[in-house]
């Protein structure tokens, strides 16, 4: 079963669909034309470039090239996590990289080598999209975990100090905020798994079905990817927060102001 | 007798502002002292510096003649009870708040009995049924006395009190005075209350982060 191509004139027709929300937004007084225009343009250019890169990756299908691509994705995700979490990259760049790299490489390798078992474990058709999907979701989780944890600590500075005064070690004193941050980070994935298929059809499954796969095969891949997203998000958030503790506090267990990127 | 606290030419900068400048004083075990001065003069900062919550720019803080360092700060904190104006109880019920420190590894083996809990509450003129109340529903004065009770349960010898009598009625205040009449307990406090100032043997006057005057038993 072949997927029907969308010819360029019909792609132009697709962009025309945006005119309707643009018009409605204008009617209610929301002047977002510039933002919408830039976002659609960026999306189109970025995806076109990704398309070119992916085509090249698939054609070469070389383990080092595939590895390099994953490394680039990890670096971009690393910086994006820290920027969105409001933390200074120069302090946390290595810790966050280690956290996401270890969890993504572990879960992708587990999925590809043990579960899918393609002829070559480095097959770009498997590892690039799977690692990308897992990383995309892991990124959201890590932003939530770091942002929640450090805002809670700053908001509850006196409570944290009280725990220290009552004899808690740094780890014991941060544990309530640590637990809440990890919970907030993995909750969307847990909720997503609970409602999957009932509220909406997941993107990857829809893509596979449109790409010509049997629905049953698409379901199996969707389950696999969700389990890997959950696993890698939980692992990465815990490692990331734990590693960040060694950087964010001074020797007296006080949160260092300079590591927070103030707005 | 060696001092329990010694500040030796201590200066502290926080948020790019000098909050303590060249502070030197000593406090012996069992002494009761009060830091006095206008708002923003650095009174609370002295307490926080002793607990390692402000980085020291110059000078040294000694606790039991040991310099305050990253490796000694845990010992200082475990011997000290800090009670602020609005103490954080850190638990939903009063009972959980009193037992909170006993969850931590350092105090895990010294969990108090029910009788000890009630005894310490009585010493501070608090009814036993307060144990069942929610921490968020008790008054500021009760919170301060619960925080104090927690310090007593932990057997702390040094009390850093930040305006603890401000929210207390005469009877509760007397209960607090009675507790601190124990010669084994050392107190370094921040207060404006004339009655408290009168009862403390030493008054340290602070102005703009500097120690300007030390009065001992009414003598300058």
XYZ file of C-alpha atoms in Angstrom:
483
model
C 0.000 0.000 0.000
C 1.559 3.304 -1.166
C 1.075 6.627 0.618
C -0.413 9.252 -1.692
C 1.989 12.081 -2.401
C 0.901 15.700 -1.828
C 1.919 17.711 -4.865
C 3.269 21.256 -4.354
C 0.115 23.096 -5.610
C -1.912 21.099 -3.103
C 0.622 21.936 -0.367
C -0.066 25.607 -1.178
C -3.745 24.845 -0.716
C -2.878 23.441 2.716
C -1.205 26.683 3.809
C -4.401 28.451 2.712
C -6.231 26.652 5.522
C -4.409 28.889 8.009
C -6.222 31.927 6.615
C -9.386 30.868 8.428
C -7.952 30.900 12.006
C -5.932 34.024 11.115
C -9.166 35.797 10.128
C -11.004 34.592 13.262
C -8.128 35.681 15.497
C -8.188 39.136 13.900
C -11.938 39.336 14.465
C -11.504 38.812 18.214
C -8.741 41.407 18.272
C -5.728 39.097 18.508
C -2.994 40.441 16.237
C -0.811 37.375 15.944
C -0.156 37.485 12.165
C 3.575 38.000 12.633
C 3.983 35.192 15.182
C 1.861 32.781 13.168
C 3.670 33.660 9.939
C 7.122 33.209 11.506
C 6.128 29.921 13.176
C 4.728 28.428 9.967
C 7.755 29.591 7.989
C 10.189 28.189 10.589
C 8.336 24.900 10.757
C 8.397 24.575 6.959
C 12.098 25.434 6.595
C 13.186 23.300 9.577
C 11.211 20.275 8.404
C 12.439 20.724 4.811
C 16.014 20.708 6.102
C 15.286 17.673 8.293
C 13.809 15.992 5.207
C 17.010 16.631 3.271
C 19.172 15.410 6.165
C 17.054 12.318 6.756
C 17.137 11.433 3.057
C 20.932 11.734 3.181
C 21.139 9.696 6.404
C 18.936 6.951 4.989
C 20.916 6.840 1.730
C 24.314 6.589 3.466
C 23.080 4.605 6.492
C 26.515 4.772 8.097
C 26.809 4.096 11.872
C 29.084 7.125 12.537
C 26.881 9.504 10.563
C 23.780 8.236 12.361
C 25.580 8.583 15.689
C 26.627 12.127 14.811
C 23.038 13.048 14.009
C 21.863 11.724 17.391
C 24.678 13.648 19.094
C 23.541 16.869 17.410
C 19.952 16.199 18.512
C 21.133 15.626 22.094
C 23.157 18.857 22.150
C 20.284 20.938 20.792
C 17.905 19.305 23.318
C 20.395 19.917 26.140
C 20.600 23.669 25.496
C 16.871 23.918 24.882
C 16.065 22.204 28.215
C 18.283 24.595 30.194
C 17.037 27.723 28.410
C 13.403 26.793 28.967
C 13.993 25.717 32.574
C 15.592 29.105 33.357
C 18.996 27.689 34.305
C 22.357 28.935 33.077
C 23.752 26.582 30.448
C 27.385 27.156 31.395
C 26.800 25.472 34.759
C 24.475 22.624 33.835
C 25.285 21.791 30.200
C 27.346 18.702 31.034
C 25.004 17.343 33.733
C 21.927 17.639 31.525
C 23.789 16.166 28.566
C 24.877 13.160 30.626
C 21.343 12.642 31.930
C 19.555 12.782 28.586
C 22.299 11.002 26.630
C 22.449 8.052 29.024
C 18.685 7.610 29.207
C 18.045 8.101 25.460
C 20.901 5.834 24.378
C 19.837 3.167 26.874
C 16.143 3.126 25.935
C 16.754 3.425 22.166
C 19.379 0.677 22.255
C 17.048 -1.517 24.338
C 14.187 -0.966 21.881
C 16.218 -1.393 18.681
C 18.669 -4.128 19.686
C 16.507 -6.273 21.978
C 12.954 -5.641 20.781
C 12.894 -4.636 17.079
C 16.126 -6.431 16.106
C 16.803 -4.982 12.617
C 19.627 -6.496 10.521
C 21.909 -3.598 11.500
C 21.335 -2.033 14.941
C 22.433 1.341 13.570
C 19.835 1.337 10.789
C 18.927 5.015 10.347
C 15.316 4.144 9.466
C 14.879 2.883 13.047
C 17.288 4.634 15.362
C 16.956 8.187 14.019
C 13.154 8.575 14.215
C 12.848 6.492 17.399
C 15.608 8.357 19.255
C 14.140 11.637 17.998
C 10.656 10.830 19.300
C 11.923 9.613 22.651
C 14.179 12.664 22.981
C 11.400 15.113 22.066
C 9.224 13.817 24.900
C 12.141 13.459 27.286
C 12.983 17.121 26.634
C 9.541 18.267 27.818
C 9.845 16.158 30.948
C 13.273 17.519 31.823
C 12.147 21.123 31.337
C 9.255 20.518 33.746
C 11.442 18.679 36.275
C 14.204 21.302 36.438
C 11.865 24.288 36.308
C 9.523 22.917 39.015
C 12.355 21.834 41.272
C 14.299 25.089 41.254
C 11.208 27.330 41.418
C 9.908 25.303 44.369
C 13.246 25.649 46.144
C 13.330 29.404 45.617
C 9.690 29.781 46.632
C 10.132 27.623 49.756
C 13.577 28.887 50.715
C 12.602 29.199 54.403
C 11.067 25.753 54.541
C 14.187 24.239 52.937
C 16.373 26.093 55.462
C 14.122 24.820 58.282
C 14.689 21.223 57.146
C 18.452 21.839 57.216
C 18.172 23.350 60.701
C 16.281 20.294 61.877
C 19.208 18.096 60.973
C 18.321 17.136 57.399
C 21.145 16.541 54.974
C 20.941 18.437 51.683
C 19.415 15.369 50.049
C 16.827 14.914 52.815
C 15.934 18.627 52.682
C 15.380 18.728 48.909
C 13.609 15.368 48.690
C 9.999 16.717 48.955
C 10.640 19.146 46.051
C 12.584 16.489 44.134
C 9.656 14.052 44.338
C 7.125 16.712 43.283
C 9.282 17.758 40.315
C 9.731 14.186 39.049
C 6.004 13.539 39.507
C 5.104 16.676 37.509
C 7.543 15.633 34.772
C 6.250 12.101 34.272
C 2.552 12.791 34.919
C 1.788 13.917 31.329
C 3.283 10.658 29.982
C 1.364 8.554 32.510
C -1.882 10.411 31.698
C -1.112 10.127 27.982
C -0.696 6.353 28.248
C -3.937 6.020 30.226
C -6.028 7.804 27.598
C -4.123 6.727 24.491
C -6.426 5.622 21.713
C -9.527 6.879 23.547
C -9.012 10.617 23.325
C -6.856 10.728 20.205
C -4.911 8.501 17.885
C -1.215 8.906 18.626
C 0.924 10.684 16.031
C 3.347 7.892 15.310
C 0.603 5.311 14.908
C -1.314 7.623 12.565
C 1.887 8.183 10.593
C 2.556 4.489 10.267
C -1.008 3.754 9.176
C -0.806 6.553 6.594
C 2.565 5.136 5.560
C 0.910 1.835 4.725
C 1.518 -0.269 7.861
C -1.041 -2.681 9.199
C -2.916 -1.135 12.180
C -1.811 -4.025 14.463
C 1.864 -3.375 13.632
C 1.370 0.353 14.197
C -0.191 -0.413 17.603
C 2.821 -2.524 18.636
C 5.247 0.235 17.662
C 3.155 2.813 19.488
C 3.202 0.740 22.683
C 6.956 0.270 22.315
C 7.606 3.978 21.857
C 5.366 4.977 24.781
C 7.126 2.587 27.145
C 10.498 3.925 26.009
C 9.355 7.549 26.388
C 8.137 6.852 29.916
C 11.322 4.974 30.848
C 13.742 7.503 29.431
C 11.842 10.514 30.818
C 11.789 9.071 34.341
C 15.465 8.037 34.218
C 16.665 11.294 32.640
C 14.727 13.506 35.077
C 16.034 11.672 38.138
C 19.653 11.655 36.883
C 19.426 15.271 35.729
C 18.038 16.578 39.026
C 20.480 14.490 41.050
C 23.505 15.692 39.052
C 22.293 19.298 39.174
C 22.320 19.220 42.997
C 26.117 19.121 42.979
C 26.226 22.270 40.856
C 23.326 24.385 42.102
C 24.272 24.479 45.796
C 27.280 25.900 47.548
C 29.299 23.936 50.122
C 26.917 25.133 52.861
C 23.904 23.653 51.015
C 22.593 27.084 49.992
C 21.181 27.507 46.481
C 23.617 29.584 44.402
C 21.898 32.637 42.921
C 24.275 32.795 39.992
C 23.152 29.467 38.474
C 19.601 30.714 37.932
C 18.950 32.627 34.741
C 16.780 35.460 35.998
C 14.206 36.817 33.542
C 34.953 28.377 79.739
C 35.403 28.522 75.923
C 32.758 30.497 74.028
C 29.990 28.640 72.219
C 29.858 31.327 69.499
C 32.644 33.626 68.359
C 32.459 36.063 65.455
C 35.941 37.260 64.516
C 35.896 40.304 62.195
C 33.124 38.828 60.079
C 31.916 40.611 56.934
C 29.129 39.291 54.748
C 27.991 40.354 51.292
C 24.654 39.171 49.936
C 23.132 40.183 46.594
C 26.128 42.505 46.010
C 25.377 44.448 49.220
C 27.374 44.473 52.457
C 25.002 43.207 55.123
C 27.515 42.645 57.950
C 30.707 44.598 58.339
C 33.616 43.591 60.583
C 31.478 42.021 63.329
C 33.275 40.599 66.383
C 31.656 39.235 69.542
C 31.618 36.159 71.762
C 28.886 34.308 73.587
C 29.549 31.848 76.397
C 27.481 28.713 77.055
C 24.326 29.535 79.009
C 24.403 33.246 78.161
C 21.305 34.984 76.854
C 21.949 37.726 74.324
C 19.816 39.913 72.142
C 20.681 41.660 68.893
C 19.046 45.039 68.797
C 18.813 47.690 66.112
C 16.654 49.188 63.403
C 15.077 47.121 60.656
C 17.748 46.230 58.067
C 20.628 46.689 60.515
C 21.719 43.063 60.029
C 20.282 41.391 63.157
C 18.738 38.383 61.384
C 21.794 38.170 59.116
C 23.971 37.438 62.162
C 21.773 34.425 62.958
C 21.732 33.251 59.336
C 25.508 33.666 58.996
C 26.071 31.465 62.025
C 23.972 28.780 60.331
C 26.014 28.971 57.129
C 23.151 30.491 55.134
C 25.169 33.547 54.071
C 28.627 33.167 52.501
C 31.292 34.897 54.626
C 33.437 37.403 52.707
C 36.088 37.852 55.397
C 36.675 36.883 59.017
C 35.733 33.624 60.744
C 32.750 32.349 62.652
C 33.584 29.842 65.396
C 31.151 27.412 66.957
C 32.512 25.766 70.107
C 35.884 27.117 68.957
C 35.711 25.208 65.672
C 35.650 27.394 62.526
C 32.452 27.247 60.509
C 33.309 25.253 57.377
C 31.322 23.123 54.922
C 32.287 20.050 56.927
C 31.340 21.527 60.322
C 28.116 23.282 59.323
C 25.987 20.145 59.744
C 27.195 19.824 63.357
C 26.390 23.497 64.043
C 22.903 23.083 62.613
C 22.238 19.911 64.548
C 23.108 21.651 67.857
C 21.098 24.771 67.057
C 17.383 25.583 66.956
C 16.414 28.524 64.768
C 12.938 29.920 65.350
C 11.753 32.752 63.139
C 8.837 35.155 63.349
C 6.723 32.912 61.137
C 8.289 29.496 61.671
C 7.830 26.925 58.926
C 6.456 23.794 60.503
C 6.921 21.770 57.300
C 4.110 19.275 57.944
C 0.317 19.204 57.726
C -0.500 18.361 61.343
C 1.104 19.660 64.525
C 2.047 16.114 65.563
C 3.800 15.532 62.209
C 5.551 18.886 62.550
C 6.913 17.898 65.967
C 8.040 14.522 64.667
C 9.430 15.871 61.362
C 13.108 16.014 62.410
C 12.944 12.421 63.591
C 12.446 11.311 59.963
C 15.966 12.457 59.223
C 18.807 10.003 59.559
C 20.615 11.975 62.257
C 17.627 11.890 64.702
C 15.890 8.691 63.544
C 16.823 6.675 66.617
C 15.670 9.316 69.114
C 11.964 9.529 68.342
C 10.125 10.985 71.392
C 7.385 9.104 73.225
C 3.815 10.429 73.502
C 4.512 11.373 77.139
C 7.567 13.423 76.100
C 5.492 15.229 73.452
C 2.796 16.150 75.976
C 5.360 17.171 78.585
C 7.116 19.593 76.244
C 3.771 21.075 75.163
C 2.791 21.623 78.803
C 6.089 23.391 79.502
C 5.150 25.881 76.799
C 1.520 26.222 77.981
C 0.121 24.413 74.958
C -2.812 21.959 75.274
C -2.221 18.299 74.360
C -5.058 18.318 71.806
C -3.094 20.766 69.639
C -1.282 17.661 68.356
C -4.361 16.813 66.292
C -4.700 20.265 64.741
C -3.613 21.287 61.272
C -0.434 23.375 61.238
C -2.036 25.944 58.939
C -4.888 26.572 61.425
C -2.876 27.440 64.520
C -1.902 31.019 65.411
C 1.519 32.604 64.836
C 2.302 32.450 68.563
C 1.370 28.752 68.723
C 3.562 28.070 65.678
C 6.500 29.709 67.421
C 5.978 27.607 70.532
C 5.628 24.412 68.455
C 8.928 25.257 66.736
C 10.424 25.845 70.178
C 8.995 22.542 71.430
C 10.653 20.837 68.480
C 14.006 22.308 69.498
C 13.511 21.124 73.084
C 12.582 17.612 71.900
C 15.809 17.537 69.902
C 17.727 18.491 73.049
C 19.244 21.559 71.360
C 21.497 23.698 73.503
C 21.710 26.832 71.357
C 18.583 28.774 70.388
C 18.554 31.433 67.690
C 15.302 33.306 68.153
C 14.051 35.871 65.665
C 11.303 37.976 67.308
C 9.754 34.980 69.056
C 7.830 36.901 71.665
C 6.195 39.291 69.187
C 3.058 37.152 68.775
C 2.782 35.865 72.354
C 0.365 36.872 75.121
C 1.713 37.564 78.617
C 1.153 34.000 79.880
C 2.820 32.333 76.853
C 5.683 34.801 77.039
C 6.244 33.839 80.665
C 6.316 30.158 79.637
C 9.046 30.949 77.089
C 11.009 32.946 79.689
C 10.732 30.013 82.088
C 12.071 27.580 79.481
C 15.075 29.800 78.801
C 15.834 30.346 82.468
C 17.610 26.976 82.186
C 21.316 27.865 82.588
C 22.282 25.102 80.138
C 20.515 26.799 77.231
C 22.268 29.527 75.270
C 20.173 32.119 73.454
C 21.071 34.550 70.695
C 17.960 36.453 69.780
C 16.592 39.301 67.733
C 13.990 41.331 69.603
C 12.395 44.706 70.079
C 10.297 43.645 73.071
C 11.520 45.700 76.119
C 10.682 42.853 78.514
C 12.830 40.433 76.516
C 15.671 42.992 76.256
C 15.553 43.418 80.008
C 15.782 39.690 80.676
C 18.739 39.097 78.354
C 22.126 39.570 79.997
C 23.798 40.935 76.883
C 22.575 43.404 74.275
C 24.434 43.769 70.965
C 23.506 47.030 69.233
C 23.733 46.905 65.443
C 23.591 49.766 62.968
C 23.880 49.354 59.187
C 25.590 45.965 59.551
C 28.092 47.165 62.174
C 28.235 46.277 65.847
C 28.157 49.661 67.560
C 27.689 48.806 71.232
C 27.741 45.827 73.610
C 25.880 46.094 76.908
C 26.449 43.419 79.548
C 24.057 43.328 82.499
C 23.280 46.983 82.040
C 26.960 47.960 81.630
C 28.250 49.309 78.303
